[in-house]
PDB file of C-alpha atoms in Angstrom:
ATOM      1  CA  UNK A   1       2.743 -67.025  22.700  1.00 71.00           C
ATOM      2  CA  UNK A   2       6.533 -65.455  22.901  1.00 75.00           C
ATOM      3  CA  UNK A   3       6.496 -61.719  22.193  1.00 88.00           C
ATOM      4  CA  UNK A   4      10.036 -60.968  21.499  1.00 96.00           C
ATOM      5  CA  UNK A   5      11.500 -57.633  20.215  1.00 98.00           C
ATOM      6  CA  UNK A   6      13.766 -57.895  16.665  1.00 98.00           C
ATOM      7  CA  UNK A   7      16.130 -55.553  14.869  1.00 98.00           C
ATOM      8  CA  UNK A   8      17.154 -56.468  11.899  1.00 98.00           C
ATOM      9  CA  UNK A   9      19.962 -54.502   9.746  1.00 97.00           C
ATOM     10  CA  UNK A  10      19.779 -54.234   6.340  1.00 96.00           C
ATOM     11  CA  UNK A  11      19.156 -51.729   3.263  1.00 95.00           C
ATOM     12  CA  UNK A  12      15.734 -50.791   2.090  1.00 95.00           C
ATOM     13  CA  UNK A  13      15.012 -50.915  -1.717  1.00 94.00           C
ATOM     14  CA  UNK A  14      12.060 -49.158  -2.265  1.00 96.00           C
ATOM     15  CA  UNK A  15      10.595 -51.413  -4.951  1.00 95.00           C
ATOM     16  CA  UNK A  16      11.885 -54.717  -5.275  1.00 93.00           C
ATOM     17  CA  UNK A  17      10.288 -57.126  -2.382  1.00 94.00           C
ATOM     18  CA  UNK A  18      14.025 -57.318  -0.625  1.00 93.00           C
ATOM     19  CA  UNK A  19      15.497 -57.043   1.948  1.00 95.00           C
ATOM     20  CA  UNK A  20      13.807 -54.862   4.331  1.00 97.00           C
ATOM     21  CA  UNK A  21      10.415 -54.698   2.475  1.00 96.00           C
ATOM     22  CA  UNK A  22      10.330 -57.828   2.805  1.00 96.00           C
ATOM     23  CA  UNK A  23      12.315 -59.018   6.535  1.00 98.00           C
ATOM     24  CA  UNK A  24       9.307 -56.241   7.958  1.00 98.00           C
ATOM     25  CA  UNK A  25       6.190 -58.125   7.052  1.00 98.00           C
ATOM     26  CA  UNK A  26       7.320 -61.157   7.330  1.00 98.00           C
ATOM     27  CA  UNK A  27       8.641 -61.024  11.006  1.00 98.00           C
ATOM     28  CA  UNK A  28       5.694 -58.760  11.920  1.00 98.00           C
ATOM     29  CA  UNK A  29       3.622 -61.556  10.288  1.00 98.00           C
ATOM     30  CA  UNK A  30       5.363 -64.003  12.796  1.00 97.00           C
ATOM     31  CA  UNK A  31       4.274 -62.236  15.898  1.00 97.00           C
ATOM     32  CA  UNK A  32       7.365 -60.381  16.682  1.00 97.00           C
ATOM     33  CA  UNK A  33       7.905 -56.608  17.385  1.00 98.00           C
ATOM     34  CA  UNK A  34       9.965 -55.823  14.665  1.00 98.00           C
ATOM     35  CA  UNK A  35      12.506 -52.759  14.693  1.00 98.00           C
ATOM     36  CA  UNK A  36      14.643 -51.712  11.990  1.00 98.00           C
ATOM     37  CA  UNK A  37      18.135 -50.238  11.084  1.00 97.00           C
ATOM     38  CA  UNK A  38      18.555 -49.209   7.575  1.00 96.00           C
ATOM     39  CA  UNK A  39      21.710 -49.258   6.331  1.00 94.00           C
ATOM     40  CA  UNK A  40      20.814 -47.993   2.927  1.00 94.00           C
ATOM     41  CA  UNK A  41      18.162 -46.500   0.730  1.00 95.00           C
ATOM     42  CA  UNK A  42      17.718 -47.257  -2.546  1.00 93.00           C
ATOM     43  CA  UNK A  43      14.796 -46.895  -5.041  1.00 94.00           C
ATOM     44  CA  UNK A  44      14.931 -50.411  -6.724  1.00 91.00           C
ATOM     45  CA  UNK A  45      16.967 -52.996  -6.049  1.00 91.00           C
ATOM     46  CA  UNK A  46      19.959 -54.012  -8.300  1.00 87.00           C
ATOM     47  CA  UNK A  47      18.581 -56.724 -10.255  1.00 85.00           C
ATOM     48  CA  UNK A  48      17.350 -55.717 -13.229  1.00 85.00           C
ATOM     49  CA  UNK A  49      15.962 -52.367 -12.773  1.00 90.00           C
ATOM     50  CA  UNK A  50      18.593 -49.831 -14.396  1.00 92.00           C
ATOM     51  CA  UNK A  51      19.310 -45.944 -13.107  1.00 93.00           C
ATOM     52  CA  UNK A  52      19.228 -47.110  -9.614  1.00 91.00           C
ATOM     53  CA  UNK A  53      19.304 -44.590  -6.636  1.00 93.00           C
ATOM     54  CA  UNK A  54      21.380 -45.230  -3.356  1.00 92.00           C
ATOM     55  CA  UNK A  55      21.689 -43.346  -0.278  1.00 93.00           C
ATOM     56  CA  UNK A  56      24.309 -44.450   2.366  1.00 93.00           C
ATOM     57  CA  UNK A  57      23.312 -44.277   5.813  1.00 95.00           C
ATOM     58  CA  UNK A  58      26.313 -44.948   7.980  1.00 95.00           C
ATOM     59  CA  UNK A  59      26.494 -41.869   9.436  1.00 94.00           C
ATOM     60  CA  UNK A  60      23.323 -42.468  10.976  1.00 95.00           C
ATOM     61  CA  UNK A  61      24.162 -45.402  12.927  1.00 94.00           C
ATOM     62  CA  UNK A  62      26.213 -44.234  15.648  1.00 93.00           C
ATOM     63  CA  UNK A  63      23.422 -41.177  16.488  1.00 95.00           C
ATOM     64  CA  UNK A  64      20.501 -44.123  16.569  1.00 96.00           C
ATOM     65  CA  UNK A  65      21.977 -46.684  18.806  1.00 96.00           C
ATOM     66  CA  UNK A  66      22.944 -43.519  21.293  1.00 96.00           C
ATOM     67  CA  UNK A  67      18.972 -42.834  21.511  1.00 97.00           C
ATOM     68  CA  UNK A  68      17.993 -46.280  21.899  1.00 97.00           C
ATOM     69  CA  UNK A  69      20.724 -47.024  24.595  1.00 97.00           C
ATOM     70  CA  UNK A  70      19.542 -43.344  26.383  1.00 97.00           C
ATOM     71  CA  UNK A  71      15.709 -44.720  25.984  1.00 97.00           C
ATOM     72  CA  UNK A  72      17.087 -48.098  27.408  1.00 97.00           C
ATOM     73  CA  UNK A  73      15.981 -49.670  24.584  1.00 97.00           C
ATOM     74  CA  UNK A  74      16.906 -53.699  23.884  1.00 97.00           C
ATOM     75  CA  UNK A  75      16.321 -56.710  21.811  1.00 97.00           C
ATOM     76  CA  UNK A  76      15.735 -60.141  22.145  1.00 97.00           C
ATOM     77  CA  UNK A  77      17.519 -60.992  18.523  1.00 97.00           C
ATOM     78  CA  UNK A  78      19.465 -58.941  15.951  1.00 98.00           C
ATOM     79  CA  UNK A  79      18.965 -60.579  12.190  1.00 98.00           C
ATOM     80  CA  UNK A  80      21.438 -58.733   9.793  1.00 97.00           C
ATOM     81  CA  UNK A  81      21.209 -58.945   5.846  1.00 95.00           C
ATOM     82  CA  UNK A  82      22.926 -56.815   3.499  1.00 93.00           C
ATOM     83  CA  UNK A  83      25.648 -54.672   4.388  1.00 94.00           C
ATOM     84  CA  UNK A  84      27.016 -51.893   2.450  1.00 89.00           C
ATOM     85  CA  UNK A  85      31.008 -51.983   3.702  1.00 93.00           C
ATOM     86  CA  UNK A  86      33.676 -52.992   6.130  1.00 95.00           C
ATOM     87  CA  UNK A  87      32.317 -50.330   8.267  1.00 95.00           C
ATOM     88  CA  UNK A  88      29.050 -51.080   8.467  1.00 96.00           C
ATOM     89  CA  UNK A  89      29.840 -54.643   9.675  1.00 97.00           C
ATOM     90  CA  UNK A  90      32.704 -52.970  12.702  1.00 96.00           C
ATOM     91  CA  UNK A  91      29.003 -51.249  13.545  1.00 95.00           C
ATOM     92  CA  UNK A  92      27.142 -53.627  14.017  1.00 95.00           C
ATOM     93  CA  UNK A  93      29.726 -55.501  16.208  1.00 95.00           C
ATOM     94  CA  UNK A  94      29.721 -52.565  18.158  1.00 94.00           C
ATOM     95  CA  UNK A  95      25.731 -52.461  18.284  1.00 92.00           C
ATOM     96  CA  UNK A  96      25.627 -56.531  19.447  1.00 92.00           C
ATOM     97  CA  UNK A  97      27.996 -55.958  21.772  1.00 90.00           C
ATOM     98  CA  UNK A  98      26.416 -52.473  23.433  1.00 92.00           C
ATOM     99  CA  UNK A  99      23.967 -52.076  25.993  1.00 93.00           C
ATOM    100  CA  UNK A 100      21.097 -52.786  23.405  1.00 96.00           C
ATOM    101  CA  UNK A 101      22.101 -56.306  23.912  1.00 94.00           C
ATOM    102  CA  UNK A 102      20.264 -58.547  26.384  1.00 94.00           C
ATOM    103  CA  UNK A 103      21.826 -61.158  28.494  1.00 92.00           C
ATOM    104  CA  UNK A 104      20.148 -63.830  26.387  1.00 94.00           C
ATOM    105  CA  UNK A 105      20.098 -62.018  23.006  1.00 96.00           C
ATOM    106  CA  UNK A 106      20.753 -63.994  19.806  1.00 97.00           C
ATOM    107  CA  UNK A 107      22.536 -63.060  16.787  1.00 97.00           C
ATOM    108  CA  UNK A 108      21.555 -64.322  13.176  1.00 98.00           C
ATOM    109  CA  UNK A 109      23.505 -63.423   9.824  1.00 98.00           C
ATOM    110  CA  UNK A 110      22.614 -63.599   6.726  1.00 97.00           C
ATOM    111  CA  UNK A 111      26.211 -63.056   5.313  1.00 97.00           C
ATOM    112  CA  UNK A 112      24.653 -61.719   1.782  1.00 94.00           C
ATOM    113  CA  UNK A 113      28.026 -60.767   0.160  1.00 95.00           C
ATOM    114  CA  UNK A 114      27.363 -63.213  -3.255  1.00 91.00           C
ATOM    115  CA  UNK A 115      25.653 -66.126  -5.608  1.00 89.00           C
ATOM    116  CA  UNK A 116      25.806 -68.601  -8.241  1.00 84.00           C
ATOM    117  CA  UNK A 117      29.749 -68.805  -7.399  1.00 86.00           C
ATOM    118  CA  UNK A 118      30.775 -64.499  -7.012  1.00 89.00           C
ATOM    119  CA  UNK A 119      30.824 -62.308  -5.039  1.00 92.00           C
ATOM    120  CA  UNK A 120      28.141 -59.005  -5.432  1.00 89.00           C
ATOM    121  CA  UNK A 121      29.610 -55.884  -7.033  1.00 84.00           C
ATOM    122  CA  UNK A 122      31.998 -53.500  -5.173  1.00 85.00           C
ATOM    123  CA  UNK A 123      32.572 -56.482  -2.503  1.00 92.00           C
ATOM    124  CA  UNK A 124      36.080 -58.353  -2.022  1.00 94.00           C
ATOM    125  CA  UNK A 125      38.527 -59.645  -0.140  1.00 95.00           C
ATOM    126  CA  UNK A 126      38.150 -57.341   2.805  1.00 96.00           C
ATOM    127  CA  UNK A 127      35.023 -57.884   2.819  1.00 96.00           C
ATOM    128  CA  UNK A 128      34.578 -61.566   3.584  1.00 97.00           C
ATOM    129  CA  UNK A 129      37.450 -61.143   6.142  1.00 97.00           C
ATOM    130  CA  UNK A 130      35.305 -59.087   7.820  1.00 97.00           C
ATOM    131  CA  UNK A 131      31.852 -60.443   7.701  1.00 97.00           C
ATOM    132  CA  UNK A 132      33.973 -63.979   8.627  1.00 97.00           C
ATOM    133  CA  UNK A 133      34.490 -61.855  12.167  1.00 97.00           C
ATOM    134  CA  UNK A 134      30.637 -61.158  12.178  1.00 97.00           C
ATOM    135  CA  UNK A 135      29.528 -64.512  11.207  1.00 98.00           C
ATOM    136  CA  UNK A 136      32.109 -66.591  13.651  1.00 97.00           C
ATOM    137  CA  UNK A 137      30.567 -64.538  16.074  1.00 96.00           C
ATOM    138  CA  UNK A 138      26.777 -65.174  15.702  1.00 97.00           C
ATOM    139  CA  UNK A 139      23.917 -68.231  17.452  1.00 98.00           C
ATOM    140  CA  UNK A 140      22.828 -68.598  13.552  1.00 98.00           C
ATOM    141  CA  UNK A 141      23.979 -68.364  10.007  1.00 98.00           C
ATOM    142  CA  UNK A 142      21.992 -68.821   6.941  1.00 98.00           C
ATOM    143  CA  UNK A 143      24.509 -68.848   4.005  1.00 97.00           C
ATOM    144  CA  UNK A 144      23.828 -69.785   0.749  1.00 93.00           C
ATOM    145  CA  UNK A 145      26.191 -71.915  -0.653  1.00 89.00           C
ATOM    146  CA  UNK A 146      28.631 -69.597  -2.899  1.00 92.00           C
ATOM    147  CA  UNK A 147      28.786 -67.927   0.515  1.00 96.00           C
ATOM    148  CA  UNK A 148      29.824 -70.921   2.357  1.00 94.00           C
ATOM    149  CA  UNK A 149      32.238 -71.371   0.434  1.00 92.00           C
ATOM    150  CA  UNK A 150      33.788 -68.142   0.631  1.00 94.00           C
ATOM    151  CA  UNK A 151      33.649 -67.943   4.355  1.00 96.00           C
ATOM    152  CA  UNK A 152      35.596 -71.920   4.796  1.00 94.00           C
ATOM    153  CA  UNK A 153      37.726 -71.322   1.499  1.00 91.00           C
ATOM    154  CA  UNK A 154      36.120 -73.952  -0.872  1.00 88.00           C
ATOM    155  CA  UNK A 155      36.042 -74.439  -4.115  1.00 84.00           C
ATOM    156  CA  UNK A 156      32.328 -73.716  -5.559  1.00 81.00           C
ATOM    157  CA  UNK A 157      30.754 -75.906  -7.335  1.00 72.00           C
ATOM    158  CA  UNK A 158      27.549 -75.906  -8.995  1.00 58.00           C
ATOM    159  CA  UNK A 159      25.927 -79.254  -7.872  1.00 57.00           C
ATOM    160  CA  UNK A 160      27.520 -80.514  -4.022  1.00 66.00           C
ATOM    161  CA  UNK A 161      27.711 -83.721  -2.517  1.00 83.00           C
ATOM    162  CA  UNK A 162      25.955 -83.863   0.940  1.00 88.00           C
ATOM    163  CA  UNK A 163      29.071 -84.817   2.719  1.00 89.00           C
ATOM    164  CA  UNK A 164      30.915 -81.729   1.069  1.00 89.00           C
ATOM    165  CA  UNK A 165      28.240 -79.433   2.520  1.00 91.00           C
ATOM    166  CA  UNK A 166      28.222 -81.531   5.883  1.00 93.00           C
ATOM    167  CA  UNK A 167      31.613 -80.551   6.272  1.00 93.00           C
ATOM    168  CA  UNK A 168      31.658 -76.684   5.348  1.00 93.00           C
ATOM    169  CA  UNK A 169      29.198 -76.285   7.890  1.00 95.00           C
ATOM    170  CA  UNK A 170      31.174 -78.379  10.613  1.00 96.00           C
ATOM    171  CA  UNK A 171      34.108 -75.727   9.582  1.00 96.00           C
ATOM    172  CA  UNK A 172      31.615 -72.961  10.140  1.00 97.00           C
ATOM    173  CA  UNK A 173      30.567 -74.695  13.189  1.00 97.00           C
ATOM    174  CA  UNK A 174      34.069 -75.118  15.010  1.00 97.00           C
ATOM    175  CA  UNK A 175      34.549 -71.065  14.675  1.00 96.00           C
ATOM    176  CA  UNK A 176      31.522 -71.253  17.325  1.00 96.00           C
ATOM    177  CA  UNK A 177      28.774 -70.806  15.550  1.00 98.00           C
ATOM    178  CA  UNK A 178      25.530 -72.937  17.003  1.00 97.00           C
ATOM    179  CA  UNK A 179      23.608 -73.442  13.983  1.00 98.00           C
ATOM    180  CA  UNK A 180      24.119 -73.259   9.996  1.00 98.00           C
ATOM    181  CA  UNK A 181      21.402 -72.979   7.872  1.00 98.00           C
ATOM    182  CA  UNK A 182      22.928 -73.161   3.771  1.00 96.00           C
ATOM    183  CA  UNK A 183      20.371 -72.655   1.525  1.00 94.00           C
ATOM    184  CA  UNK A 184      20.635 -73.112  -2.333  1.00 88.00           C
ATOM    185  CA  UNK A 185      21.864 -76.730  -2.080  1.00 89.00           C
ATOM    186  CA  UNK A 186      21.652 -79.065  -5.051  1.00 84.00           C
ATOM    187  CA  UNK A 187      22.982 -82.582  -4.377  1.00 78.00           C
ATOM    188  CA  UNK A 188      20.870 -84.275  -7.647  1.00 78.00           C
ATOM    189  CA  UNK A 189      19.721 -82.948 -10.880  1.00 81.00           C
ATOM    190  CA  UNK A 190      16.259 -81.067 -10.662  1.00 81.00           C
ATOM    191  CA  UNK A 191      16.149 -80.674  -6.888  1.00 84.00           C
ATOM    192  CA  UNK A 192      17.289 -77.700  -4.631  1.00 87.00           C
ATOM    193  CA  UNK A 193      16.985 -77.754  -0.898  1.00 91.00           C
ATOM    194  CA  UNK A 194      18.310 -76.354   2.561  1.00 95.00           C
ATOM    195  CA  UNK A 195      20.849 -78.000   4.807  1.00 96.00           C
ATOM    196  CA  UNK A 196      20.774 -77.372   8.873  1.00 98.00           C
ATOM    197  CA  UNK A 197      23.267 -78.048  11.226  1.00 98.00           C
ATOM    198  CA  UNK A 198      22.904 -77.517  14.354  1.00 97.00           C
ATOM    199  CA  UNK A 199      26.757 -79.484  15.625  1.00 94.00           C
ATOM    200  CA  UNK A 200      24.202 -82.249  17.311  1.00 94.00           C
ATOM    201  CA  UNK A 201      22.513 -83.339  14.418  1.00 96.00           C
ATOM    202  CA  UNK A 202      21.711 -82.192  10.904  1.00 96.00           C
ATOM    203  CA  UNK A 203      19.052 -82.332   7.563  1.00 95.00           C
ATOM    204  CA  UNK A 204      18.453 -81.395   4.444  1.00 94.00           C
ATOM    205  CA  UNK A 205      15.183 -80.692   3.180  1.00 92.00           C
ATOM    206  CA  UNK A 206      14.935 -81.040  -0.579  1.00 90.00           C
ATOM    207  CA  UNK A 207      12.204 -80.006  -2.886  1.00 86.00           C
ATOM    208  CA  UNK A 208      11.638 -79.668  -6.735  1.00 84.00           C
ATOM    209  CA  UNK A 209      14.105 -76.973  -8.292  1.00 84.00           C
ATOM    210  CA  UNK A 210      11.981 -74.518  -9.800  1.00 81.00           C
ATOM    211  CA  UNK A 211      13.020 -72.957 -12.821  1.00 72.00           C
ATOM    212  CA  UNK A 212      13.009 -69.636 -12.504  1.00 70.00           C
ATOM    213  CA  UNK A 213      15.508 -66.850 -10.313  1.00 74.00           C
ATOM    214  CA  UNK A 214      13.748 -64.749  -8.085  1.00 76.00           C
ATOM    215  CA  UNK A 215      15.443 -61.611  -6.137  1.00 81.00           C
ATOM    216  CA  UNK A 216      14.532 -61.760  -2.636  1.00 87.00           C
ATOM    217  CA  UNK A 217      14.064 -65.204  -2.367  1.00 92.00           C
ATOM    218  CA  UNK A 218      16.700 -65.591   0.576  1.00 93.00           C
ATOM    219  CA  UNK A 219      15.712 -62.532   2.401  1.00 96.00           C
ATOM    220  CA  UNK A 220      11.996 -64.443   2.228  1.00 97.00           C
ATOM    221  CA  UNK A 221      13.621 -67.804   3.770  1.00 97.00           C
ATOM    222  CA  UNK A 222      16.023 -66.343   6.045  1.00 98.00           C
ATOM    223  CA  UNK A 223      12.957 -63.616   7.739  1.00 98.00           C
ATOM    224  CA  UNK A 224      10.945 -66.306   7.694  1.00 98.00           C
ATOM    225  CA  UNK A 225      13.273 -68.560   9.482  1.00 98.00           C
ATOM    226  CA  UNK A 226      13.860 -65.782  11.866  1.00 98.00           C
ATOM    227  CA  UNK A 227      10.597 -65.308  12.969  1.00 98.00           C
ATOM    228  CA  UNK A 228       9.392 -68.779  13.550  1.00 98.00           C
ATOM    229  CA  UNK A 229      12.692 -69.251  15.667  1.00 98.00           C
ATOM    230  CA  UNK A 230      11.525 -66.324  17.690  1.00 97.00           C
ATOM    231  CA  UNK A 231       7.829 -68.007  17.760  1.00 96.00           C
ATOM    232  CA  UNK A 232       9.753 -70.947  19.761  1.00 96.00           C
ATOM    233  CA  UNK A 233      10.317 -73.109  16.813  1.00 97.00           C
ATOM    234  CA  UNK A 234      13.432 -75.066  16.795  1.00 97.00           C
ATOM    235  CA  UNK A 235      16.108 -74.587  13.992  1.00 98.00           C
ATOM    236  CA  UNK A 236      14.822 -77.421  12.707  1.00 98.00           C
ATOM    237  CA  UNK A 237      11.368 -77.037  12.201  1.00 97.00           C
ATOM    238  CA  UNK A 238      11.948 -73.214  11.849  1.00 98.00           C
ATOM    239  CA  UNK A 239      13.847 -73.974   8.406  1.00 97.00           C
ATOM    240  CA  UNK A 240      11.047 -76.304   7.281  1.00 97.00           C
ATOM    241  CA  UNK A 241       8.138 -73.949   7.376  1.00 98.00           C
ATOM    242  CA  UNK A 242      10.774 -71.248   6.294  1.00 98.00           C
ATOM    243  CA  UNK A 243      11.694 -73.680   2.660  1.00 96.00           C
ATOM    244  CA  UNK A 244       8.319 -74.477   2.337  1.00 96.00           C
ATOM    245  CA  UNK A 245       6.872 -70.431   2.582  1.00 97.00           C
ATOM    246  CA  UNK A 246       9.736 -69.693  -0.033  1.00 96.00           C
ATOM    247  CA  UNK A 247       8.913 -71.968  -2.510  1.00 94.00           C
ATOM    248  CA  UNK A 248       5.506 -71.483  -2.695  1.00 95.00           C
ATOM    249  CA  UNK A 249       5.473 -68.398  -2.854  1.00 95.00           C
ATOM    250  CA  UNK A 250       7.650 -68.945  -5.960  1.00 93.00           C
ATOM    251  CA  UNK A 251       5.562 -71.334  -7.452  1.00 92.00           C
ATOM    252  CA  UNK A 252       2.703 -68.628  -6.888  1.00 92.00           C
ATOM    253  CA  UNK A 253       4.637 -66.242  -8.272  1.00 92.00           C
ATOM    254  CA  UNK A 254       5.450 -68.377 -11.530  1.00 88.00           C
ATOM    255  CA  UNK A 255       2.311 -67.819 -13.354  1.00 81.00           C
ATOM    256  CA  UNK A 256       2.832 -64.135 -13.506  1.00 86.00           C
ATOM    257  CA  UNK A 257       6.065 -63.622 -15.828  1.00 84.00           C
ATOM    258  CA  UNK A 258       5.529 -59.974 -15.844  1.00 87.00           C
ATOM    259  CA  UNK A 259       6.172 -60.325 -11.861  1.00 91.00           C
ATOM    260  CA  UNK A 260       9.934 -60.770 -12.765  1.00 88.00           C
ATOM    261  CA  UNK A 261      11.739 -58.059 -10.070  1.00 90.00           C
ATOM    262  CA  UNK A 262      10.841 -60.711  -7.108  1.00 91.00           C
ATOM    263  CA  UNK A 263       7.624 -62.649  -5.499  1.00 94.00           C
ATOM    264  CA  UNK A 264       4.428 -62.403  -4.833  1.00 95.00           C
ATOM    265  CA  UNK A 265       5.132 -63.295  -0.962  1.00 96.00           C
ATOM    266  CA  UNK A 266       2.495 -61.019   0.044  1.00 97.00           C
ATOM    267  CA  UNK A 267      -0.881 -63.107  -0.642  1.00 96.00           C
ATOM    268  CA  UNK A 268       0.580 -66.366   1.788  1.00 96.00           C
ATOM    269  CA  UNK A 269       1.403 -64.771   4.727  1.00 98.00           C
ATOM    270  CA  UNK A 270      -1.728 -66.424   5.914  1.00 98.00           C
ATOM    271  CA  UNK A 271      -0.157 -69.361   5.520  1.00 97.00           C
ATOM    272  CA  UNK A 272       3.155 -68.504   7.151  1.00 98.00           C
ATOM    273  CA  UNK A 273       1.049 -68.070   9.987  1.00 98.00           C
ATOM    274  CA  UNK A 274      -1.313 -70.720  10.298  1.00 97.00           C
ATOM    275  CA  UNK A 275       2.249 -72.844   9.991  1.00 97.00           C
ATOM    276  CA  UNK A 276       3.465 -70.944  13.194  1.00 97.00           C
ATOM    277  CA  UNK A 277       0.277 -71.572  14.995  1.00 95.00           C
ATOM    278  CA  UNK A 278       0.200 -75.139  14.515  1.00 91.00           C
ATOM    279  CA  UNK A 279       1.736 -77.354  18.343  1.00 75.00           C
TER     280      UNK A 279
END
């Protein structure tokens, strides 16, 4: 079994099965040494909970990638999420472009900058010219769709045709990107589904929309989908046992309402791995 070494770059909130609380288990779940660079603290996440705390932690990244490059310290595959600022993106340029950077060392974005057609609070313009730099730049991308369409220019819309996604990601493709992975696509009524890309050949994998939001839910897919692509799965199969780990543990999480701040990923990990383990 491949034993490969991840960081992955994104904030912590504390309570709120997100981003890091949730990219740890998962890819540790997968098999993979997981490492982490927090680019933020915060003691919920923003999506619902009210009085939030936040602690930047910018300043620290410079001092940690000096250790790890004196401790000659690499990775097989950086995975970034959320990102605080145009900074923090120039940082993590520098980081995948530094010493801790093998010769074979993939990058994978998750460009989280906005949904359901915006962007997220205290992002703009800026902002997606820079993470456009960081996400031309990567192996992978998992966009979701509102993202998509802010990286290519497009209008969004809230059900798309196949052929409209098809050619976003060929866009996204030409930059030099090797694979897109866009997840929140609707093309019909009552289904939702993930679209991959990979400039050879390309699928979408629909499934029953579930009604109900969930934070987290594309931190789930997208550390999911990172770690079975590190366990040697291609993209392809990676993003089917990826959709099919996020939406049941949505469906699991559905008969709890009081469970509303995210899902209940925890309890089917078991099953995230038995998927990896199968030839």
């Amino acid at each position: 079994m491949p034993y490969k070494r991840v960081l992955t770059i994104q904030d912590i909130s504390c309570v709120g099965q997100c981003s890091l609380t949730v990219a740890l288990p998962i890819l540790s779940a997968s098999g993979n040494e997981t490492c982490i660079l927090p680019s933020a603290v915060l003691s919920t996440h923003t999506g619902g909970f009210k009085g939030w705390t936040f602690r930047d932690l910018t300043d620290d990244f410079l001092k940690i990638k000096e250790h790890w490059l004196k401790e000659n310290i690499d990775f097989d595959a950086f995975y970034t999420g959320y990102l605080g600022s145009v900074h923090q993106i120039d940082l993590v340029l520098d980081l995948f472009s530094s010493g801790l950077k093998k010769k074979d060392s993939i990058l994978v974005v998750d460009p989280a900058m906005g949904d359901y057609g915006k962007l997220y609070s205290g992002f703009d313009a800026a902002y997606v010219d820079k993470m456009k730099k960081l996400v031309f730049g990567a192996d992978i991308v998992i966009p979701n769709f509102t993202e998509v369409c802010l990286l290519t220019g497009k209008q969004y819309q809230e059900i798309h045709d196949i052929n409209d996604v098809r050619e976003c990601a060929k866009e996204i493709i030409s930059k030099g990107v090797k694979t897109v992975v866009i997840t929140g696509v609707s093309c019909e009524k009552g289904s939702m589904g993930v679209y991959v890309n990979n400039n050879e050949k390309d699928f979408y994998y629909p499934h029953q929309e579930l009604n109900r939001k969930c934070s987290g839910t594309g931190d789930i897919f997208a550390s999911a989908f990172v770690g079975a692509v590190l366990r040697g799965k291609d993209v392809f199969n990676a993003a089917l046992i990826a959709e099919n780990f996020t939406f049941n543990v949505i469906k699991y999480t559905l008969e709890n309402p009081a469970h509303w701040y995210g899902v209940k990923f925890e309890p089917m990990l078991k099953d995230y791995i038995a998927e990896l383990e199968k030839v």
